[in-house]
XYZ file of C-alpha atoms in Angstrom:
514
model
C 0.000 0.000 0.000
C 0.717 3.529 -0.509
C 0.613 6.585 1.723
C -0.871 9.642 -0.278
C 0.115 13.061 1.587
C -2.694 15.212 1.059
C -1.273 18.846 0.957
C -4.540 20.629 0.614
C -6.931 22.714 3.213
C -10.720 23.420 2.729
C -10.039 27.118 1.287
C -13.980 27.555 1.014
C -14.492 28.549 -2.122
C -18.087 27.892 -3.050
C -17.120 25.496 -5.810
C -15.296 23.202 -3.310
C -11.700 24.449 -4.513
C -8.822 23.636 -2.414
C -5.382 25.306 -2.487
C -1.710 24.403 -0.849
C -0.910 25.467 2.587
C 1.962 27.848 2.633
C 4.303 28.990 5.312
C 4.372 32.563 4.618
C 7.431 33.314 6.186
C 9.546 30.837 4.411
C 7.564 30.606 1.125
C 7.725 26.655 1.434
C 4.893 24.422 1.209
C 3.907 22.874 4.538
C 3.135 18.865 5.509
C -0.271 18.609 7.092
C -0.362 17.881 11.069
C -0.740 14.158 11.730
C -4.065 15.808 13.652
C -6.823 17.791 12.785
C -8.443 17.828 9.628
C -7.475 14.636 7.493
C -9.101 12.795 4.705
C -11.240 10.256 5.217
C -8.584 7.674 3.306
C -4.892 8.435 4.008
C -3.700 4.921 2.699
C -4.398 4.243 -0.840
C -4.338 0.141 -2.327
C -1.519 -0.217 -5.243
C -2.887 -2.520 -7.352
C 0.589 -4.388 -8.119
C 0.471 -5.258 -5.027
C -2.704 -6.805 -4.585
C -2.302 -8.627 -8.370
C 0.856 -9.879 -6.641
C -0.516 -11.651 -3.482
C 1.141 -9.632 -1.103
C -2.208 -8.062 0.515
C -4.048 -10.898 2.073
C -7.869 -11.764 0.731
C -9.484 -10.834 4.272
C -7.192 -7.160 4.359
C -8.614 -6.202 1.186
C -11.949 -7.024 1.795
C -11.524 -5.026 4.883
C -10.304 -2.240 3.163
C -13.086 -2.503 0.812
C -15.987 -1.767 3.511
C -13.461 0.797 4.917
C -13.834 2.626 1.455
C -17.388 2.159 1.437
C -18.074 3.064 4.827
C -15.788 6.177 4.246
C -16.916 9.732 4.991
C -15.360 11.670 2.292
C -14.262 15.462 2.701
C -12.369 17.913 0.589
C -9.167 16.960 1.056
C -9.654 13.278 -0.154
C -11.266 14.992 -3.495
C -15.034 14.960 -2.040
C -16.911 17.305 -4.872
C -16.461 17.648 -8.659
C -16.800 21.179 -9.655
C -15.334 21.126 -12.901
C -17.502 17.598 -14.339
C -20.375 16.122 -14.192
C -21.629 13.311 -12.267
C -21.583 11.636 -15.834
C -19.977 7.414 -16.203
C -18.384 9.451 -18.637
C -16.206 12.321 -18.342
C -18.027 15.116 -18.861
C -16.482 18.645 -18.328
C -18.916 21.754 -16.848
C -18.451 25.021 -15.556
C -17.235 25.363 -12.185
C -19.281 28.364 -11.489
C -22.303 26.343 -11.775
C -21.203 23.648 -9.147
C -22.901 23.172 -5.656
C -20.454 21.122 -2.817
C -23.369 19.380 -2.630
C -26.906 18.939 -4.267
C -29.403 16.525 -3.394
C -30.846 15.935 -6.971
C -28.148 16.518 -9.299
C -25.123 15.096 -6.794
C -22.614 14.731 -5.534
C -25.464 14.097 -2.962
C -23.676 11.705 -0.494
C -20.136 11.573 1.595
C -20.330 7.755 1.820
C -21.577 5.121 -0.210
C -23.399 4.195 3.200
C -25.463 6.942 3.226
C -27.488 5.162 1.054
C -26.766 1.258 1.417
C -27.280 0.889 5.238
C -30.223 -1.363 5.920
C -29.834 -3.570 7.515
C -26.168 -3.004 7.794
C -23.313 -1.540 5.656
C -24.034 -2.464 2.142
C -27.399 -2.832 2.504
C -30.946 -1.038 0.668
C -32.292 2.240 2.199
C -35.627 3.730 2.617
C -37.329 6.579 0.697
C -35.757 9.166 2.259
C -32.166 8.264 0.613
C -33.710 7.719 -3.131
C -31.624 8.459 -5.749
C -32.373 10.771 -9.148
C -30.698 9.038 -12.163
C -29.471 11.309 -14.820
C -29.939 13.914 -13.146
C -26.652 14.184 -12.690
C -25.632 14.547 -16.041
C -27.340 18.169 -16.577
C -25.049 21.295 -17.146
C -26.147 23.339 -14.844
C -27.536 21.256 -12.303
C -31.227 21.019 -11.514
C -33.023 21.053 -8.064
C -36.026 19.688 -9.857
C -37.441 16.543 -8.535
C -39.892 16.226 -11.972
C -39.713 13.123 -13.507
C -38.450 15.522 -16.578
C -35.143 15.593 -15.240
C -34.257 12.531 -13.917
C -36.288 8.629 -12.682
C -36.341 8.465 -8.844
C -34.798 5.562 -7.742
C -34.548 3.335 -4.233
C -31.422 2.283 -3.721
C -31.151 -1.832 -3.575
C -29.108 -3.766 -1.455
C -26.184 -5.273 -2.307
C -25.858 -8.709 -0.820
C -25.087 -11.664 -2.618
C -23.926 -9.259 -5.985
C -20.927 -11.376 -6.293
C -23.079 -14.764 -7.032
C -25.178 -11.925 -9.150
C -22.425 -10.987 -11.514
C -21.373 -14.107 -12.169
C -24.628 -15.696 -13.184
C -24.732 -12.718 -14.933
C -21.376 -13.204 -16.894
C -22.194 -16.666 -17.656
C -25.498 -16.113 -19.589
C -23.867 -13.180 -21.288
C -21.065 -15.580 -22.642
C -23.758 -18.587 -23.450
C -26.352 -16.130 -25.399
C -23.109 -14.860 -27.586
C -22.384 -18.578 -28.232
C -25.347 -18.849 -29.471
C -25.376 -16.100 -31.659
C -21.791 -17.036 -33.059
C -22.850 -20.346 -33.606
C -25.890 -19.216 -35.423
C -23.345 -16.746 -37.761
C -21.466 -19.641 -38.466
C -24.263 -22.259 -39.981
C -25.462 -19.194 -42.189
C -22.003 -18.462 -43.193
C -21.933 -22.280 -44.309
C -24.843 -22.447 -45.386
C -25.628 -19.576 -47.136
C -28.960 -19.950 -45.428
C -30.321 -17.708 -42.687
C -30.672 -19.413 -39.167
C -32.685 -18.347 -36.823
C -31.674 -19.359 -32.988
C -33.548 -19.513 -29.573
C -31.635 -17.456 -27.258
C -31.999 -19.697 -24.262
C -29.606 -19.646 -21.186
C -29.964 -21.241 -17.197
C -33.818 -22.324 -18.546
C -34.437 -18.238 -19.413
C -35.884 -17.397 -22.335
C -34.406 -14.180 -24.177
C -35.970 -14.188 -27.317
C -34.588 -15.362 -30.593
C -31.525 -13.884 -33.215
C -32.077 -14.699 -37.283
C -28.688 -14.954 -38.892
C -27.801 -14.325 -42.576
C -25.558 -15.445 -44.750
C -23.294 -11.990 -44.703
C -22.760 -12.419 -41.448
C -25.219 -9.692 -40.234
C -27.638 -10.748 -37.409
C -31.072 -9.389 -36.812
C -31.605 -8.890 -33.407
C -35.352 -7.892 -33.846
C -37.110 -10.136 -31.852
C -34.510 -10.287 -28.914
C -35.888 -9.560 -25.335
C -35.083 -8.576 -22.191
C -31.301 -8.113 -22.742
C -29.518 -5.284 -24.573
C -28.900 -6.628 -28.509
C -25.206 -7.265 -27.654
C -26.718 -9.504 -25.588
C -24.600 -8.847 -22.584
C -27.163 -9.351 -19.033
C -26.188 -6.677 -17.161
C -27.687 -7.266 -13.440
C -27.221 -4.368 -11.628
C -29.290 -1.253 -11.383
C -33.080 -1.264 -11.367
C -32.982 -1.192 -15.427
C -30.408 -3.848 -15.902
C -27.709 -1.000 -17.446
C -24.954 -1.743 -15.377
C -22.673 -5.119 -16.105
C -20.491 -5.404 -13.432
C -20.087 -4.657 -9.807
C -16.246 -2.249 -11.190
C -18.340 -0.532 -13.079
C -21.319 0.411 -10.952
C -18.489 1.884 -8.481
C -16.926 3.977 -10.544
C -20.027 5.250 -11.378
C -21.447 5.762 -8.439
C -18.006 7.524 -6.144
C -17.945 10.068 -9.518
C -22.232 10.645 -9.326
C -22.841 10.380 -5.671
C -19.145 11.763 -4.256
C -17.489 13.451 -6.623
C -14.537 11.001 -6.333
C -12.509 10.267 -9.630
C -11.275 6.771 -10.255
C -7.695 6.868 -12.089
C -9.048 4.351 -14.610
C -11.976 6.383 -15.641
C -10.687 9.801 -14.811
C -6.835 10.012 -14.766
C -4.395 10.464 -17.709
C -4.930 8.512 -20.761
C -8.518 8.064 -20.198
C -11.160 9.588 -22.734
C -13.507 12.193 -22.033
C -17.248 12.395 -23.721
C -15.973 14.196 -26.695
C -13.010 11.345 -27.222
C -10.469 13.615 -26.160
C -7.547 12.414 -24.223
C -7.097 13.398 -20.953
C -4.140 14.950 -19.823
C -4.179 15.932 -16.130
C -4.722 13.890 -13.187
C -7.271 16.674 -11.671
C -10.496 16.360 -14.261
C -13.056 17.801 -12.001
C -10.534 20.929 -10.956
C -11.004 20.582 -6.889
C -7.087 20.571 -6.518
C -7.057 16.818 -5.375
C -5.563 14.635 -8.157
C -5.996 10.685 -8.553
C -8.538 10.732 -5.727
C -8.593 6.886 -5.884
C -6.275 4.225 -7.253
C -6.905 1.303 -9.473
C -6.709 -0.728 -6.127
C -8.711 1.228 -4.535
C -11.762 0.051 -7.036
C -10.370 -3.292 -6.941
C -11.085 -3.281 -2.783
C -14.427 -1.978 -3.103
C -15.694 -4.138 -5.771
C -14.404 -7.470 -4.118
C -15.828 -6.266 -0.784
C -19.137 -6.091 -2.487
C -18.868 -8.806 -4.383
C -17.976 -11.266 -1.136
C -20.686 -9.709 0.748
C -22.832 -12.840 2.289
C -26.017 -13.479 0.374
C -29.449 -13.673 1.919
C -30.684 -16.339 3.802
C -34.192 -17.397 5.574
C -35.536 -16.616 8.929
C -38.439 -18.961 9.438
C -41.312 -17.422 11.982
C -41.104 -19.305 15.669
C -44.702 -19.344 15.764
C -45.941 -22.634 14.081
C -49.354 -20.931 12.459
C -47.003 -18.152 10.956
C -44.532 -21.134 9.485
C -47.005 -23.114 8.435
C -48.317 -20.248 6.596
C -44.759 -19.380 4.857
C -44.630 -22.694 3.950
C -47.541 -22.792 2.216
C -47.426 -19.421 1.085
C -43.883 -20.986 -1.134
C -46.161 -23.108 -2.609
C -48.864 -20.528 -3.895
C -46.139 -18.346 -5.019
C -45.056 -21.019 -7.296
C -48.248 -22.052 -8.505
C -49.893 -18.562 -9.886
C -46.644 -18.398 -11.896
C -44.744 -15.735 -9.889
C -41.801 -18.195 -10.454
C -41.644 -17.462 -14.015
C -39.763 -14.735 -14.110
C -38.193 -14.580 -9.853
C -36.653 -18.218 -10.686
C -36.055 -19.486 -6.918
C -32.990 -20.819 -8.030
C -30.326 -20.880 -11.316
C -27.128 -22.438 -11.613
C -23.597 -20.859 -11.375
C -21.444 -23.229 -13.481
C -18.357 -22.052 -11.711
C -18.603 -20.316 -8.303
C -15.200 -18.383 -8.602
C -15.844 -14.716 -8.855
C -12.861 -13.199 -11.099
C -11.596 -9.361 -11.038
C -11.911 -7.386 -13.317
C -14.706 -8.931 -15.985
C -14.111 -9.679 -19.119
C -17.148 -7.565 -20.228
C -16.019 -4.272 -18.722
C -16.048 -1.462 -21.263
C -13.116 1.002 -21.767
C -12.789 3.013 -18.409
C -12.672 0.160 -16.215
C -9.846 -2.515 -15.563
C -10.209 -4.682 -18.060
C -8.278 -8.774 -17.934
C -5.655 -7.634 -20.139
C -4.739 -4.814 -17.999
C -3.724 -7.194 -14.963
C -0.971 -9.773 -14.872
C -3.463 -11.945 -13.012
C -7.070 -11.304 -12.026
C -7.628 -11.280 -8.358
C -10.739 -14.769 -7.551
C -11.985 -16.298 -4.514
C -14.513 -19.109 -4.127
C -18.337 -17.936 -3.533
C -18.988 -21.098 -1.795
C -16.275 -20.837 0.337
C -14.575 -17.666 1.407
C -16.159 -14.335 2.326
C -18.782 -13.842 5.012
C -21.622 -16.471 5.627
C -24.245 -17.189 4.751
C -22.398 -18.052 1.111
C -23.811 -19.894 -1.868
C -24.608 -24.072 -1.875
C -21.853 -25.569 -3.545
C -23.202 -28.663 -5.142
C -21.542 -32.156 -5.955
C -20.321 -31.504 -9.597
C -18.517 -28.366 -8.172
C -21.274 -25.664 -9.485
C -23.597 -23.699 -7.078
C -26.729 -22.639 -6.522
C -28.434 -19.227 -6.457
C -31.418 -18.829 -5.041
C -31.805 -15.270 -5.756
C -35.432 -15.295 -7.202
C -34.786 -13.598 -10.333
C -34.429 -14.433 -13.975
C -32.131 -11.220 -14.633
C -34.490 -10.561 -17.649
C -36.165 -7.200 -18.478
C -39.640 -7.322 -18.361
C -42.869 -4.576 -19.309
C -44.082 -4.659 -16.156
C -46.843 -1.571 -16.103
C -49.688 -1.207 -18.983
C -52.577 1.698 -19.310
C -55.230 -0.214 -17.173
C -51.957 0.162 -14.006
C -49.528 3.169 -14.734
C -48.246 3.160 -11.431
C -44.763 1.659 -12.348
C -44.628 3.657 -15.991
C -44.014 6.905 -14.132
C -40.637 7.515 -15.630
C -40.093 9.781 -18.255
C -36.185 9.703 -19.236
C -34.777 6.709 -21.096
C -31.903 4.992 -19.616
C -28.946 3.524 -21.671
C -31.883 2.725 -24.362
C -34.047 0.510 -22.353
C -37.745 1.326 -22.886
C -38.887 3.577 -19.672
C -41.797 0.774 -18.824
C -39.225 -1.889 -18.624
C -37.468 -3.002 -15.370
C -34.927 -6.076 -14.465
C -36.843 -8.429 -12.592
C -36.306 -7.874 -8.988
C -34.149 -9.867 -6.633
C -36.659 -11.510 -4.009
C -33.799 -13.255 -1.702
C -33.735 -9.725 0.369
C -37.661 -8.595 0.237
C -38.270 -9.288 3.793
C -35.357 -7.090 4.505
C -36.178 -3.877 2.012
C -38.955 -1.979 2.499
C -40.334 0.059 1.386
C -41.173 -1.564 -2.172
C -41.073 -0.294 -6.093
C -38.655 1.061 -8.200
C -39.598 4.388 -5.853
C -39.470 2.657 -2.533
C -43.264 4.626 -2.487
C -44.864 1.325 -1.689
C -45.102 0.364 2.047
C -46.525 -3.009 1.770
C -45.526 -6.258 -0.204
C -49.132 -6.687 -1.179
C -49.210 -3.246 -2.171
C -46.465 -4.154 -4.852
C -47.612 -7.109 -6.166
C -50.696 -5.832 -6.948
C -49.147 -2.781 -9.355
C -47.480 -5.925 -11.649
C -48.825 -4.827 -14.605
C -47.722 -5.431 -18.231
C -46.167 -9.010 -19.077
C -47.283 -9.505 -15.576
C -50.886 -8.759 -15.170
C -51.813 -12.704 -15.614
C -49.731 -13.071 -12.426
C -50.981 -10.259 -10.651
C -55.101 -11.597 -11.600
C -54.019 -14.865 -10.339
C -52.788 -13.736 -6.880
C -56.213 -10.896 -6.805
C -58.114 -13.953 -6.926
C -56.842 -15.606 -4.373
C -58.849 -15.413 -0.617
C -57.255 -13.194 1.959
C -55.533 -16.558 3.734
C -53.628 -17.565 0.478
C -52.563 -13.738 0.154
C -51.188 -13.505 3.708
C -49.337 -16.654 3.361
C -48.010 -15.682 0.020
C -46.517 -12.561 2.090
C -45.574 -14.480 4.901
C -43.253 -16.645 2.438
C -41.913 -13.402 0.884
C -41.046 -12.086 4.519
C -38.951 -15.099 5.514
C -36.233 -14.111 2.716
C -33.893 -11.880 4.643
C -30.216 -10.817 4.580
C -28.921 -12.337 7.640
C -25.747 -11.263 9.724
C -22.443 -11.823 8.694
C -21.764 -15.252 10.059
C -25.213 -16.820 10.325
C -26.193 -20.109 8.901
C -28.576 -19.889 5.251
C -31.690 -20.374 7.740
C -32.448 -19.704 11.311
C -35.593 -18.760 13.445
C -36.753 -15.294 14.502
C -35.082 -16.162 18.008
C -32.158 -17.113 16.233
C -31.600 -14.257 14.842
C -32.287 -11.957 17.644
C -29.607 -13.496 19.514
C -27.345 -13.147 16.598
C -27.907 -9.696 16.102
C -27.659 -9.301 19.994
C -24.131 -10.548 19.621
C -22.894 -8.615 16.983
C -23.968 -4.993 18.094
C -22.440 -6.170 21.732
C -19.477 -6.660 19.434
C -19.595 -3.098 18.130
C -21.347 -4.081 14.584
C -24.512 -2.062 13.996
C -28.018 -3.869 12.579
C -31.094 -1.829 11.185
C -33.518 -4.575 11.078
């Protein structure tokens, strides 16, 4: 690791400019005190090192929670008056910056701000929504209209590793598909059409013609480059590198080197050449291992388990409840379970675009077993070696609002392309642990949610209307069980269980926002 020495003072300037501390006798530029005002992150993560095996697996995933817990200020490079809160770097005037803005960002000091509940990493109520693309505008807006930006809850982030890897694996089975499908035309001289099918999903179909051209037409729920790209409410983000970088420039105002330093492109495909883009006197604000840390922390965070009720009725009920879920089709699209071939998560991914490490940029990528390091609860490793996640999602994007229920086609600004009434299906393995409910977090019940499915999912949503008030509460009692459990727990325990494990852990300092 490396020791940045942060030479810089909050000069407060409105813009969040910071300049050098001089000794004004001598003329010479002074060291900051070792007390006082420091940033939030004095020791920065060389990524040489970590490619090299010299920082141990539990250190960095340590210092990846540290960076996500962190509290950033000034002198670590908190603020970005000079760009936008763009993924891509986007130049603005400094005049029109705020230090910070609640719409239009940076809007946070720490990535917890937002994912706390019910610990560090975790979703967040209402009151911490986010406004996407909002912070793209030149000047800023203040505006909470659904003409500037979609309102967004922010999710949790547990289990993400197992996420990204199902994830990958589709991406690279639907491409086989599609090259194998180029190939027989090419041979043929014939088009071929293909069913893009992957872990039992259904993604539509390619036609491939003879020239080598493929007509993506009729292909659903993924992007046509058919790359599944879990995370976000849309499905626009395709890894967990990528969604960070994102998210310290948006919600901080904290530059990653790879997206931000020297050498990197800016929106017009102009070269950057100084290690300051955003002009708040702070250069390289954080390292290549930096992102490394926080992505690996996120991506070994424990995924959710089951907390079945101690009261028999109430259990019998959830059990039950599994059943009816099951049988008025909510399974079709939040699958209880898929398949990870291979359970080794592997840093950086192959499908990261320009901006973000990339496999050929490391001499090794960094992996560790999902099954069997990190935090537990972690996923079942089965006997051929694979592993299951039981994540209750399809990682399809699905219509899921209509004119007989608006409710979920409030948004007005297109995202990345994807049709503003379409949404990645929702992760169920955490509901009982993330209200509110929506794409808003404006819904306060579960029953409240199911019953705005609209779209591709109004059969679903008649189905569970018609059900007696019994077969509803169980239903909900089911969906309450899935929880994210603490850091150490078994995949299931009871509500006593738990108690006493949360008892324990905030007796050992750890907070829990049930």
């Amino acid at each position: 690791m490396r020791c940045r020495i942060t030479k810089f003072i909050i000069c407060g300037l409105m813009f969040g400019g910071v300049f050098a501390f001089w000794d004004n006798e001598a003329g010479a530029q002074k060291e900051p005190l070792p007390y006082g005002e420091r940033p939030a992150l004095e020791k920065h993560l060389d990524q040489a090192e970590i490619e090299s095996g010299r920082i141990a697996f539990d250190e960095l995933l340590e210092m990846g929670e540290r960076i996500f817990a962190a509290r950033w200020n000034v002198l670590d490079g908190q603020g970005r008056p000079a760009a936008t809160g763009s993924g891509v770097p986007t130049k603005r005037d400094p005049r029109d910056a705020q230090r910070l803005a609640r719409v239009s960002g940076p809007d946070a000091t720490s990535c917890a701000d937002c994912h706390f509940q019910p610990t560090t990493g975790g979703a967040a109520g209402f009151a911490a929504n986010v406004f996407v693309l909002a912070q793209t505008l030149d000047p800023p807006t203040d505006s909470t209209s659904a003409e500037f930006s979609n309102e967004r809850n922010s999710l949790g982030m547990n289990g993400a590793g197992a996420i990204e890897m199902l994830a990958r694996e589709m991406s690279v089975a639907l491409q086989a598909i599609r090259a194998t499908a180029v190939s027989e035309a090419r041979s043929s001289g014939q088009a071929v059409t293909k069913q893009l099918v992957t872990k039992g999903v259904s993604f539509g179909q390619i036609t491939a013609l003879p020239n080598g051209t493929v007509d993506t037409s009729r292909v659903e729920g993924v992007d046509p480059d058919l790359v599944i790209k879990p995370f976000n409410q849309k499905g626009t983000v395709v890894s967990l590198r990528v969604f960070s970088n994102n998210a310290m420039n948006h919600h901080h105002g904290m530059q990653a080197v790879e997206r931000f330093g020297i050498g990197q492109k800016d929106n017009r495909g102009n070269l950057i050449t100084t290690p300051d883009f955003d002009q708040d006197g702070v250069p390289d604000e954080l390292t290549v291992g930096d992102i490394t840390a926080l992505t690996l922390f996120q991506a070994a965070m424990n995924i959710p388990g089951r907390v079945l009720p101690d009261d028999p009725v109430r259990r019998a009920a959830a059990e039950r409840g599994e059943r009816l879920f099951a049988q008025i089709g909510c399974t079709d699209c939040h699958r209880p379970a898929l398949v990870l071939d291979n359970p080794i998560y592997s840093e950086p991914s192959r499908f990261n675009p320009p901006g973000n490490l990339r496999p050929e940029d490391v001499t090794r990528p960094v992996t560790f077993d999902l099954t069997r390091e990190g935090p537990t609860p972690r996923l079942e490793r089965t006997s051929d070696g694979s592993a299951i996640v039981r994540a209750f999602t399809d990682l399809k994007r699905h219509v899921i609002c209509d004119d007989q229920d608006p409710y979920f086609c409030n948004e007005r600004k297109v995202q990345d392309g994807v049709p503003t009434n379409q949404f990645l299906t929702r992760k169920l393995w955490d509901v009982g642990s993330t209200a509110p409910y929506g794409h808003r977090g404006d819904l306060t019940t579960i029953t409240e949610a199911i019953l705005h499915h609209a779209g591709a999912a109004r059969p679903h949503r008649a189905r569970f209307a018609a059900l007696g008030q019994e077969e509803q509460a169980a239903i909900v009692e089911f969906l309450k069980t899935l929880q994210v459990l603490p850091p150490g727990a078994p995949p299931v325990v009871t509500e006593s269980e738990l108690q006493q494990l949360v008892r324990q852990r905030r007796a050992a300092g750890r907070e829990w926002n049930p």
